[in-house]
């Protein structure tokens, strides 16, 4: 019997979930999207709708009977247990633990389902199809609404004792009067270097200075506003990115002391601000890191097509 | 042919190197010590003397021809290359890289030699014979003159891309005006929580306060003096340990976010101050760690007999 040559990748998000059928080269043959936010707390209803959409997607790709497995990236997804537990942005899993992989596999007539969190899925995607192809040791950092991470050591994603390893967004980057993070801790990397953190820095700085800035015209500043102001040459916006990059670089120096990676790989919405983040990040990392790693560890940006990346990452789990 | 049932463990230190013949249960059949500090920068001379001592030790144990391999723990030892490179405390390797494993193996007529740094060797020892037996995910922290670490994930010591992973003593615990560490960085864990760091804290506090303390009578305060004063109930000495334990606990919280270990295992001279370090350490760790790990990760102290531990750790490499 020939091995089945296709897999399904699912990226579960708060608003929508993306589904794609993927071949061994990382080409997405067919993809579709469903809403994730119209099922209230009814996980079973969501998982029934998801299974239907997966079946439709497989049918439309013409690969029925040729699917080896389904890989899922989901916030707070646990690789060991196949559960999604207490995920703040998923109404149907925010107050309980959902046996996601088990139920979805049953709904799909037994196709194996493998689950992990979204940052680990991104790491798998980069390693299988992307910028980290051929690398055995790297750290994936996802800079989105939050800061996630997936750590790869000797070619394997690190899950740890309980399946929750790689929460580098919740390591401490500011120890002295650090901001309160959504998680309840103080001074987390995520409180500074996520999209939300960048907007917060801009708002704080505008409040505590009289410096003129294009951002003074903007209501409810987002990281995108800061990016656009920086592109216009706005000094305050440029300083916000320099600060953000510097904090990221300092954190990377500590991460390197842990696992001595070949590279740090960046992905996510905020990583698109590469032009403003890269230099201060690299500088701070090399200034802060132990001498033996100075100028040796690369910082690279994801090379995956943004629209496919999340699906590819999840699908890589299923091989 | 029956497998060879014995190994040799060697713990290379700045002053002395300990050698022992070890059986599968972790019993040290015979051990000996040689000086490491009388060879100047002549690595070949040291490695010749070491090989002679190993041969004598094997002979005295009565296990000639039954040695499966030799495991070595050495400062700045690299598992991948078998080299000891730029180790500040080893005169014969402080300014160059020494092909330690290759030369020693040749001097021992081809017995395989495996090398790693001392903290990784300690982690192997704990996993094979000690407090971490049966654990697949833990972090070993050695609290000695410096702060070393060995990280175990899925039952394997993490070496990283270049063999130097696990330098947690050189992650940042004080970000704001941190002390300068021996490595040149600011605010390193090692600058605060090593034996030297503890003595430094005591001296700084004595200088900046008028608080009465037994330590005011002591010249050239060491961590041992601080320990003894604490045992006498000296308030300042007790506060020094509380501060040290708190900084350790905060750092552990960040380490946990990396690899989600089952336990942190402590070893080394300073770990003997368990009675003063444990409570503040555990409290700070659980206050600082992400909620999902609160009260879940153990802090345990090495159960290996101090005199054998270093040899056992190194010997565990050779299996």
Coordinates of C-alpha atoms in Angstrom, one line a residue:
Chain A
X1 CA 0.0 0.0 0.0
X2 CA 1.3 3.4 -0.9
X3 CA 1.5 5.9 1.9
X4 CA -1.2 8.5 1.9
X5 CA 0.3 11.6 0.4
X6 CA -1.8 14.5 1.8
X7 CA -2.6 16.1 5.1
X8 CA -5.0 18.6 6.4
X9 CA -3.8 21.7 8.4
X10 CA -6.2 23.6 10.6
X11 CA -5.3 26.9 12.2
X12 CA -7.9 27.6 15.0
X13 CA -8.3 31.3 15.9
X14 CA -10.6 33.4 18.0
X15 CA -12.7 34.7 15.1
X16 CA -12.1 32.2 12.3
X17 CA -10.5 28.8 11.7
X18 CA -8.6 28.2 8.5
X19 CA -8.5 24.7 6.9
X20 CA -6.3 23.5 4.0
X21 CA -5.3 20.3 2.2
X22 CA -1.5 20.2 1.8
X23 CA 0.9 18.0 -0.2
X24 CA 4.4 16.8 0.8
X25 CA 6.0 19.9 -0.8
X26 CA 4.0 22.3 1.2
X27 CA 1.6 23.4 -1.5
X28 CA -1.9 24.2 -0.3
X29 CA -4.2 22.4 -2.8
X30 CA -7.4 23.8 -1.4
X31 CA -8.4 25.9 1.5
X32 CA -11.4 27.3 3.3
X33 CA -12.4 29.3 6.3
X34 CA -15.1 29.0 8.9
X35 CA -16.2 31.1 11.8
X36 CA -15.0 30.1 15.3
X37 CA -17.0 32.7 17.2
X38 CA -20.7 31.8 16.6
X39 CA -20.9 28.8 18.8
X40 CA -20.9 30.4 22.2
X41 CA -19.6 27.9 24.8
X42 CA -20.8 24.9 22.7
X43 CA -17.6 23.1 21.8
X44 CA -19.4 20.1 20.4
X45 CA -21.3 22.3 17.9
X46 CA -18.0 24.0 16.8
X47 CA -16.3 20.7 16.4
X48 CA -19.2 19.3 14.3
X49 CA -19.1 22.3 12.0
X50 CA -15.3 22.1 11.8
X51 CA -15.5 18.4 10.8
X52 CA -18.1 19.2 8.1
X53 CA -15.8 21.9 6.7
X54 CA -12.8 19.6 6.7
X55 CA -14.8 17.0 4.8
X56 CA -15.9 19.5 2.2
X57 CA -12.4 20.8 1.9
X58 CA -11.0 17.3 1.3
X59 CA -13.7 16.6 -1.2
X60 CA -13.1 19.9 -3.1
X61 CA -9.3 19.0 -3.2
X62 CA -10.2 15.7 -4.9
X63 CA -8.1 13.7 -2.3
X64 CA -10.7 11.7 -0.5
X65 CA -9.2 8.6 1.0
X66 CA -5.7 10.0 0.6
X67 CA -5.5 12.0 3.8
X68 CA -2.8 10.7 6.2
X69 CA -3.8 12.9 9.1
X70 CA -5.0 16.2 10.4
X71 CA -2.7 18.7 12.2
X72 CA -4.2 21.5 14.3
X73 CA -2.6 24.6 15.8
X74 CA -4.8 26.2 18.5
X75 CA -4.3 28.6 21.4
X76 CA -3.5 26.6 24.5
X77 CA -3.5 23.4 22.5
X78 CA -1.7 20.6 24.3
X79 CA 0.2 18.1 22.2
X80 CA 0.2 15.3 24.9
X81 CA -3.5 15.4 25.8
X82 CA -5.0 16.6 22.5
X83 CA -7.0 19.1 24.6
X84 CA -7.6 22.8 24.2
X85 CA -7.9 24.2 27.8
X86 CA -8.8 27.6 29.2
X87 CA -8.0 29.5 26.1
X88 CA -9.1 33.1 26.8
X89 CA -9.9 33.9 23.1
X90 CA -12.0 30.8 22.4
X91 CA -15.5 31.2 23.9
X92 CA -16.1 27.4 23.7
X93 CA -12.8 26.6 25.5
X94 CA -12.3 29.6 27.7
X95 CA -13.7 28.1 30.9
X96 CA -13.1 24.4 30.4
X97 CA -10.9 21.8 28.8
X98 CA -12.1 20.4 25.4
X99 CA -11.0 17.0 24.2
X100 CA -10.4 18.6 20.8
X101 CA -8.3 16.0 19.0
X102 CA -10.4 13.0 20.2
X103 CA -13.7 14.5 19.2
X104 CA -12.6 15.9 15.9
X105 CA -11.0 12.5 14.9
X106 CA -14.3 10.8 15.8
X107 CA -16.2 13.3 13.7
X108 CA -13.8 12.6 10.8
X109 CA -14.4 8.8 10.9
X110 CA -11.1 8.1 12.6
X111 CA -8.6 10.1 10.7
X112 CA -5.8 10.8 13.2
X113 CA -5.8 14.3 14.6
X114 CA -2.6 15.8 16.2
X115 CA -2.9 19.1 18.1
X116 CA -0.4 21.7 19.4
X117 CA -0.4 25.3 20.3
X118 CA -0.2 27.9 17.5
X119 CA 3.5 28.9 18.1
X120 CA 4.6 25.3 18.1
X121 CA 2.7 24.7 14.9
X122 CA 4.5 27.7 13.4
X123 CA 7.8 26.2 14.4
X124 CA 6.9 22.9 12.7
X125 CA 5.9 24.9 9.6
X126 CA 9.2 26.8 9.4
X127 CA 11.2 23.6 10.0
X128 CA 9.2 21.6 7.4
X129 CA 8.7 24.1 4.7
X130 CA 10.1 27.5 5.7
X131 CA 13.1 29.5 6.8
X132 CA 14.3 26.9 9.3
X133 CA 14.4 24.0 6.8
X134 CA 17.4 21.9 7.8
X135 CA 17.9 23.5 11.2
X136 CA 17.9 21.2 14.2
X137 CA 18.0 23.9 16.9
X138 CA 16.1 27.2 16.7
X139 CA 13.6 29.2 18.6
X140 CA 10.4 30.4 16.9
X141 CA 8.9 33.7 18.3
X142 CA 5.5 34.7 17.1
X143 CA 4.9 38.4 17.4
X144 CA 1.1 38.9 17.1
X145 CA -1.6 40.1 19.5
X146 CA 0.5 38.2 22.0
X147 CA 4.1 36.8 22.0
X148 CA 4.2 33.1 21.5
X149 CA 7.1 30.7 21.1
X150 CA 8.0 27.3 19.8
X151 CA 11.4 25.8 20.8
X152 CA 13.1 23.2 18.6
X153 CA 15.9 21.2 20.0
X154 CA 17.6 18.4 18.1
X155 CA 14.9 18.6 15.5
X156 CA 12.0 18.2 17.9
X157 CA 9.5 20.7 19.3
X158 CA 10.0 20.9 23.1
X159 CA 6.8 20.1 24.9
X160 CA 8.2 19.6 28.4
X161 CA 6.7 17.5 31.3
X162 CA 3.1 18.7 30.8
X163 CA 3.0 19.7 27.1
X164 CA 3.0 23.5 27.8
X165 CA 6.7 24.3 27.3
X166 CA 7.7 27.4 25.3
X167 CA 5.8 30.2 27.0
X168 CA 8.6 32.7 26.3
X169 CA 6.2 35.6 26.0
X170 CA 5.8 35.2 29.7
X171 CA 9.4 35.5 30.7
X172 CA 10.4 38.7 32.4
X173 CA 12.0 41.5 30.3
X174 CA 11.4 44.4 32.7
X175 CA 12.1 43.5 36.3
X176 CA 11.7 46.9 37.9
X177 CA 8.1 48.3 37.9
X178 CA 7.2 46.1 34.9
X179 CA 3.8 46.4 33.2
X180 CA 1.1 44.1 34.3
X181 CA 0.6 41.5 31.6
X182 CA -2.7 39.9 30.6
X183 CA -1.5 36.7 32.4
X184 CA -1.3 38.6 35.8
X185 CA 2.5 38.7 35.9
X186 CA 4.6 41.8 35.9
X187 CA 7.1 42.8 33.2
X188 CA 6.4 40.0 30.7
X189 CA 7.9 40.2 27.2
X190 CA 4.4 40.0 25.8
X191 CA 3.3 43.2 27.7
X192 CA 6.0 45.1 25.7
X193 CA 6.7 43.3 22.5
X194 CA 3.3 42.2 21.2
X195 CA 1.2 44.3 18.9
X196 CA -0.8 45.4 22.0
X197 CA 2.5 46.1 23.8
X198 CA 3.7 48.3 21.0
X199 CA 0.5 50.3 21.0
X200 CA 0.7 50.6 24.8
X201 CA 4.3 51.9 24.6
X202 CA 3.2 54.6 22.1
X203 CA 0.2 55.7 24.2
X204 CA 2.3 55.8 27.4
X205 CA 5.1 57.9 25.7
X206 CA 2.6 60.3 24.1
X207 CA 1.1 60.8 27.5
X208 CA 4.4 61.4 29.3
X209 CA 6.0 63.7 26.8
X210 CA 5.2 66.8 24.7
X211 CA 7.1 65.5 21.7
X212 CA 5.2 66.2 18.6
X213 CA 4.0 63.1 16.7
X214 CA 1.7 62.1 14.0
X215 CA 0.2 59.6 16.5
X216 CA -1.3 62.5 18.5
X217 CA -4.0 62.7 15.8
X218 CA -4.9 59.0 16.1
X219 CA -7.6 57.7 18.4
X220 CA -7.2 54.2 19.8
X221 CA -3.7 53.7 18.5
X222 CA -2.8 50.3 17.2
X223 CA 0.6 48.8 16.3
X224 CA -0.3 49.4 12.7
X225 CA -0.7 53.1 13.4
X226 CA 2.7 53.1 15.0
X227 CA 4.1 51.3 12.0
X228 CA 2.6 53.7 9.5
X229 CA 3.8 56.7 11.5
X230 CA 7.3 55.2 11.6
X231 CA 7.2 54.9 7.8
X232 CA 6.4 58.6 7.6
X233 CA 9.6 59.2 9.6
X234 CA 7.8 60.0 12.9
X235 CA 10.4 60.2 15.6
X236 CA 8.3 58.9 18.5
X237 CA 7.0 56.0 16.4
X238 CA 10.6 55.1 15.4
X239 CA 11.7 55.2 19.0
X240 CA 8.9 52.9 20.0
X241 CA 10.2 50.3 17.5
X242 CA 13.7 50.8 18.6
X243 CA 12.7 50.2 22.2
X244 CA 10.6 47.2 21.3
X245 CA 13.5 45.7 19.2
X246 CA 15.9 46.4 22.1
X247 CA 13.8 44.5 24.6
X248 CA 13.3 41.6 22.2
X249 CA 17.1 41.4 21.6
X250 CA 17.8 41.4 25.3
X251 CA 15.3 38.6 25.8
X252 CA 16.8 36.6 23.0
X253 CA 20.2 36.8 24.7
X254 CA 18.7 35.0 27.7
X255 CA 16.9 32.4 25.5
X256 CA 20.2 31.7 23.7
X257 CA 21.8 30.8 27.1
X258 CA 19.2 28.2 27.5
X259 CA 19.2 26.2 24.3
X260 CA 22.1 27.6 22.2
X261 CA 20.0 27.8 19.0
X262 CA 21.3 28.3 15.5
X263 CA 18.7 31.0 14.9
X264 CA 15.8 32.9 16.3
X265 CA 13.0 32.9 13.7
X266 CA 10.3 35.6 13.8
X267 CA 6.8 35.3 12.5
X268 CA 3.5 37.1 12.9
X269 CA 1.9 40.5 12.2
X270 CA 4.4 42.6 14.1
X271 CA 7.3 40.8 12.4
X272 CA 6.2 42.7 9.3
X273 CA 7.8 45.8 11.0
X274 CA 11.2 44.1 10.3
X275 CA 12.6 47.3 8.8
X276 CA 12.4 49.0 12.2
X277 CA 12.9 46.1 14.5
X278 CA 15.8 44.2 13.0
X279 CA 18.7 46.5 13.7
X280 CA 18.0 47.4 17.4
X281 CA 17.1 43.7 18.0
X282 CA 20.3 42.4 16.6
X283 CA 22.4 45.0 18.4
X284 CA 20.8 44.4 21.8
X285 CA 21.1 40.7 21.4
X286 CA 24.8 40.8 20.6
X287 CA 25.5 43.3 23.3
X288 CA 23.6 41.2 25.9
X289 CA 24.5 37.7 25.0
X290 CA 27.4 35.7 26.5
X291 CA 30.6 36.4 24.5
X292 CA 30.8 32.9 23.1
X293 CA 27.6 33.5 21.1
X294 CA 28.3 37.1 20.0
X295 CA 27.6 37.6 16.3
X296 CA 26.9 33.9 15.9
X297 CA 23.2 33.5 16.3
X298 CA 21.0 34.6 13.4
X299 CA 17.8 36.4 13.6
X300 CA 15.6 35.5 10.6
X301 CA 12.1 36.3 9.5
X302 CA 9.6 33.7 8.3
X303 CA 9.7 33.1 4.6
X304 CA 6.3 31.4 4.5
X305 CA 3.5 33.1 2.5
X306 CA 1.5 34.8 5.3
X307 CA -1.9 33.5 4.1
X308 CA -0.7 29.9 4.0
X309 CA 1.7 29.9 7.0
X310 CA -0.6 29.0 9.8
X311 CA -2.2 26.1 7.8
X312 CA 1.2 24.8 6.7
X313 CA 2.4 24.9 10.3
X314 CA -0.5 22.9 11.5
X315 CA -0.3 20.5 8.6
X316 CA 3.4 19.8 9.3
X317 CA 2.3 18.1 12.6
X318 CA 0.3 15.5 10.7
X319 CA 3.3 13.9 8.8
Chain B
X1 CA 30.6 -11.4 24.6
X2 CA 29.2 -9.9 27.7
X3 CA 29.0 -6.1 27.8
X4 CA 31.6 -4.4 29.8
X5 CA 30.1 -3.6 33.2
X6 CA 32.2 -0.8 34.5
X7 CA 33.0 2.9 33.6
X8 CA 35.4 5.5 34.8
X9 CA 34.2 8.9 35.9
X10 CA 36.5 11.9 36.0
X11 CA 35.6 15.3 37.5
X12 CA 38.1 17.9 36.3
X13 CA 38.5 20.9 38.6
X14 CA 40.8 23.8 38.8
X15 CA 42.9 22.5 41.8
X16 CA 42.3 18.7 41.6
X17 CA 40.7 16.1 39.4
X18 CA 38.9 13.2 40.9
X19 CA 38.8 9.8 39.2
X20 CA 36.6 6.8 40.1
X21 CA 35.7 3.3 38.8
X22 CA 31.9 3.0 38.9
X23 CA 29.6 0.0 38.5
X24 CA 26.1 -0.1 37.0
X25 CA 24.4 0.6 40.3
X26 CA 26.4 3.8 40.9
X27 CA 28.8 2.4 43.5
X28 CA 32.2 3.8 43.3
X29 CA 34.6 0.8 43.6
X30 CA 37.8 2.8 43.8
X31 CA 38.7 6.4 43.6
X32 CA 41.7 8.6 43.5
X33 CA 42.6 12.3 43.2
X34 CA 45.4 14.1 41.3
X35 CA 46.5 17.7 41.1
X36 CA 45.3 19.7 38.1
X37 CA 47.2 22.9 38.9
X38 CA 50.9 21.9 38.6
X39 CA 51.2 21.6 34.8
X40 CA 51.1 25.3 33.9
X41 CA 49.8 25.7 30.4
X42 CA 51.0 22.2 29.4
X43 CA 47.9 20.3 28.5
X44 CA 49.7 17.3 27.2
X45 CA 51.6 16.9 30.5
X46 CA 48.4 17.0 32.4
X47 CA 46.6 14.6 30.1
X48 CA 49.6 12.2 30.4
X49 CA 49.5 12.3 34.2
X50 CA 45.7 11.9 34.1
X51 CA 45.9 8.8 31.9
X52 CA 48.5 7.3 34.3
X53 CA 46.2 7.9 37.3
X54 CA 43.2 6.4 35.4
X55 CA 45.2 3.3 34.6
X56 CA 46.3 3.0 38.2
X57 CA 42.8 3.4 39.4
X58 CA 41.4 0.8 37.1
X59 CA 44.2 -1.6 38.2
X60 CA 43.5 -1.0 41.9
X61 CA 39.8 -1.7 41.3
X62 CA 40.6 -5.0 39.7
X63 CA 38.5 -4.3 36.6
X64 CA 41.2 -4.2 33.9
X65 CA 39.7 -5.1 30.5
X66 CA 36.2 -4.5 31.8
X67 CA 35.9 -0.7 31.3
X68 CA 33.3 0.3 28.8
X69 CA 34.3 3.9 28.6
X70 CA 35.4 7.1 30.4
X71 CA 33.1 10.0 31.1
X72 CA 34.6 13.4 31.9
X73 CA 33.0 16.5 33.4
X74 CA 35.1 19.6 32.9
X75 CA 34.5 23.4 33.0
X76 CA 33.8 24.6 29.4
X77 CA 33.8 21.0 28.2
X78 CA 32.0 20.5 24.8
X79 CA 30.2 17.3 24.2
X80 CA 30.2 17.6 20.5
X81 CA 33.9 18.4 19.9
X82 CA 35.4 16.7 23.0
X83 CA 37.3 19.9 23.6
X84 CA 37.9 22.0 26.7
X85 CA 38.2 25.5 25.5
X86 CA 39.0 28.8 27.2
X87 CA 38.3 27.6 30.7
X88 CA 39.3 30.5 33.0
X89 CA 40.1 28.2 36.0
X90 CA 42.2 25.6 34.1
X91 CA 45.7 27.1 33.4
X92 CA 46.4 24.5 30.6
X93 CA 43.1 25.4 28.8
X94 CA 42.5 29.0 29.8
X95 CA 44.0 30.5 26.6
X96 CA 43.4 27.7 24.1
X97 CA 41.2 24.8 23.0
X98 CA 42.4 21.4 24.1
X99 CA 41.3 18.2 22.3
X100 CA 40.8 16.6 25.7
X101 CA 38.7 13.5 24.8
X102 CA 40.8 12.6 21.8
X103 CA 44.2 12.9 23.6
X104 CA 43.0 11.1 26.7
X105 CA 41.5 8.2 24.7
X106 CA 44.8 7.8 22.8
X107 CA 46.7 7.8 26.2
X108 CA 44.3 5.1 27.4
X109 CA 44.9 2.9 24.4
X110 CA 41.6 3.6 22.8
X111 CA 39.1 3.4 25.6
X112 CA 36.3 5.8 24.4
X113 CA 36.2 9.1 26.2
X114 CA 33.1 11.3 26.4
X115 CA 33.2 14.8 27.7
X116 CA 30.8 17.5 28.8
X117 CA 30.7 20.4 31.1
X118 CA 30.5 19.9 34.9
X119 CA 26.8 21.0 35.2
X120 CA 25.7 18.7 32.4
X121 CA 27.6 15.8 34.1
X122 CA 25.8 16.6 37.3
X123 CA 22.5 16.4 35.5
X124 CA 23.5 13.0 34.0
X125 CA 24.4 11.8 37.5
X126 CA 21.1 12.9 39.0
X127 CA 19.2 11.2 36.2
X128 CA 21.2 8.0 36.3
X129 CA 21.7 7.5 40.0
X130 CA 20.2 10.4 42.0
X131 CA 17.2 12.6 42.8
X132 CA 16.1 12.8 39.2
X133 CA 15.9 9.1 38.5
X134 CA 13.0 8.4 36.3
X135 CA 12.5 12.0 35.3
X136 CA 12.5 13.0 31.7
X137 CA 12.3 16.7 32.0
X138 CA 14.2 18.6 34.7
X139 CA 16.7 21.5 35.1
X140 CA 19.9 21.0 37.1
X141 CA 21.3 24.1 38.8
X142 CA 24.7 23.9 40.3
X143 CA 25.3 26.5 43.0
X144 CA 29.0 26.6 43.6
X145 CA 31.7 29.2 43.0
X146 CA 29.6 30.0 40.0
X147 CA 26.1 29.0 38.9
X148 CA 26.0 26.3 36.3
X149 CA 23.1 24.4 34.7
X150 CA 22.3 21.2 32.8
X151 CA 18.9 21.0 31.1
X152 CA 17.3 17.7 30.4
X153 CA 14.4 17.4 27.9
X154 CA 12.8 14.1 27.0
X155 CA 15.5 12.3 28.9
X156 CA 18.4 13.9 27.0
X157 CA 20.8 16.6 28.1
X158 CA 20.4 19.7 25.9
X159 CA 23.6 20.6 24.0
X160 CA 22.2 23.0 21.4
X161 CA 23.6 23.9 18.0
X162 CA 27.2 24.3 19.2
X163 CA 27.3 22.1 22.4
X164 CA 27.3 25.1 24.8
X165 CA 23.6 25.1 25.8
X166 CA 22.6 25.6 29.4
X167 CA 24.4 28.7 30.6
X168 CA 21.5 29.7 32.9
X169 CA 24.0 31.3 35.3
X170 CA 24.4 34.0 32.7
X171 CA 20.7 34.9 32.2
X172 CA 19.6 38.2 33.6
X173 CA 18.0 38.3 37.1
X174 CA 18.6 42.0 37.8
X175 CA 17.9 44.2 34.8
X176 CA 18.2 47.6 36.5
X177 CA 21.8 48.5 37.5
X178 CA 22.7 44.9 37.8
X179 CA 26.1 43.8 39.1
X180 CA 28.9 43.2 36.6
X181 CA 29.5 39.5 36.3
X182 CA 32.8 37.7 35.7
X183 CA 31.6 37.1 32.2
X184 CA 31.3 40.9 31.5
X185 CA 27.5 41.0 31.4
X186 CA 25.3 42.9 33.9
X187 CA 22.8 41.4 36.3
X188 CA 23.7 37.7 35.7
X189 CA 22.2 35.1 38.1
X190 CA 25.7 34.0 38.8
X191 CA 26.7 37.5 40.1
X192 CA 24.0 37.2 42.8
X193 CA 23.4 33.5 43.6
X194 CA 26.8 31.8 43.5
X195 CA 28.9 31.4 46.6
X196 CA 30.8 34.5 45.5
X197 CA 27.5 36.4 44.9
X198 CA 26.2 35.6 48.4
X199 CA 29.4 36.9 50.0
X200 CA 29.2 40.0 47.8
X201 CA 25.6 40.7 48.8
X202 CA 26.7 40.4 52.5
X203 CA 29.6 42.8 52.0
X204 CA 27.5 45.3 50.1
X205 CA 24.8 45.3 52.7
X206 CA 27.2 45.7 55.6
X207 CA 28.7 48.6 53.8
X208 CA 25.4 50.3 53.1
X209 CA 23.7 49.9 56.5
X210 CA 24.5 50.2 60.2
X211 CA 22.7 47.1 61.1
X212 CA 24.6 45.1 63.7
X213 CA 25.8 41.7 62.5
X214 CA 28.1 39.0 63.5
X215 CA 29.6 39.4 60.0
X216 CA 31.1 42.8 60.9
X217 CA 33.8 40.8 62.8
X218 CA 34.8 38.8 59.8
X219 CA 37.5 39.7 57.3
X220 CA 37.1 38.6 53.7
X221 CA 33.6 37.3 54.2
X222 CA 32.8 34.0 52.3
X223 CA 29.4 32.3 51.7
X224 CA 30.4 29.9 54.5
X225 CA 30.7 32.8 57.0
X226 CA 27.2 34.0 55.9
X227 CA 25.8 30.5 56.4
X228 CA 27.4 30.2 59.9
X229 CA 26.1 33.6 60.9
X230 CA 22.6 32.7 59.7
X231 CA 22.7 29.5 61.8
X232 CA 23.5 31.8 64.8
X233 CA 20.3 33.7 63.9
X234 CA 22.1 36.7 62.5
X235 CA 19.4 38.9 60.9
X236 CA 21.5 40.3 58.1
X237 CA 22.9 36.9 57.2
X238 CA 19.3 35.5 57.2
X239 CA 18.2 38.4 54.9
X240 CA 21.1 37.7 52.5
X241 CA 19.8 34.1 52.1
X242 CA 16.2 35.3 51.7
X243 CA 17.3 37.7 49.0
X244 CA 19.4 35.0 47.3
X245 CA 16.6 32.5 47.4
X246 CA 14.1 35.0 46.1
X247 CA 16.3 35.8 43.1
X248 CA 16.7 32.1 42.4
X249 CA 13.0 31.5 42.6
X250 CA 12.3 34.4 40.2
X251 CA 14.8 33.0 37.7
X252 CA 13.3 29.5 38.0
X253 CA 9.9 30.9 37.0
X254 CA 11.4 32.1 33.7
X255 CA 13.3 28.8 33.2
X256 CA 10.0 26.9 33.7
X257 CA 8.4 28.9 30.9
X258 CA 11.1 27.6 28.6
X259 CA 11.0 23.9 29.1
X260 CA 8.2 23.1 31.5
X261 CA 10.3 20.8 33.7
X262 CA 9.0 18.4 36.3
X263 CA 11.5 19.7 38.8
X264 CA 14.5 22.0 39.4
X265 CA 17.3 20.0 41.0
X266 CA 19.9 21.8 43.1
X267 CA 23.5 20.7 43.7
X268 CA 26.7 22.3 44.9
X269 CA 28.3 23.9 47.9
X270 CA 25.7 26.6 48.3
X271 CA 22.9 24.2 48.0
X272 CA 23.9 23.0 51.4
X273 CA 22.2 26.2 52.7
X274 CA 18.9 24.5 51.9
X275 CA 17.4 25.4 55.3
X276 CA 17.7 29.1 54.5
X277 CA 17.2 29.1 50.7
X278 CA 14.3 26.7 50.2
X279 CA 11.3 28.6 51.5
X280 CA 12.1 32.0 49.8
X281 CA 13.0 30.2 46.6
X282 CA 9.8 28.2 46.5
X283 CA 7.7 31.2 47.4
X284 CA 9.3 33.5 44.8
X285 CA 9.0 30.8 42.1
X286 CA 5.4 30.2 42.7
X287 CA 4.6 33.9 42.9
X288 CA 6.5 34.6 39.6
X289 CA 5.6 31.6 37.5
X290 CA 2.7 31.5 35.0
X291 CA -0.5 30.3 36.7
X292 CA -0.6 27.0 34.9
X293 CA 2.6 25.9 36.7
X294 CA 1.9 27.4 40.1
X295 CA 2.5 24.9 42.9
X296 CA 3.3 22.2 40.3
X297 CA 7.0 22.3 39.8
X298 CA 9.2 20.7 42.5
X299 CA 12.4 22.1 43.8
X300 CA 14.6 19.3 45.0
X301 CA 18.1 18.9 46.3
X302 CA 20.6 16.4 45.1
X303 CA 20.6 13.1 47.0
X304 CA 24.0 12.0 45.8
X305 CA 26.8 11.7 48.4
X306 CA 28.7 14.9 47.9
X307 CA 32.1 13.2 47.7
X308 CA 31.0 10.8 44.9
X309 CA 28.5 13.0 43.0
X310 CA 30.9 14.6 40.6
X311 CA 32.5 11.3 39.7
X312 CA 29.1 9.6 39.3
X313 CA 27.9 12.4 37.1
X314 CA 30.8 12.1 34.8
X315 CA 30.7 8.3 34.8
X316 CA 27.0 8.4 33.8
X317 CA 28.2 9.9 30.4
X318 CA 30.1 6.7 29.6
X319 CA 27.2 4.3 29.6

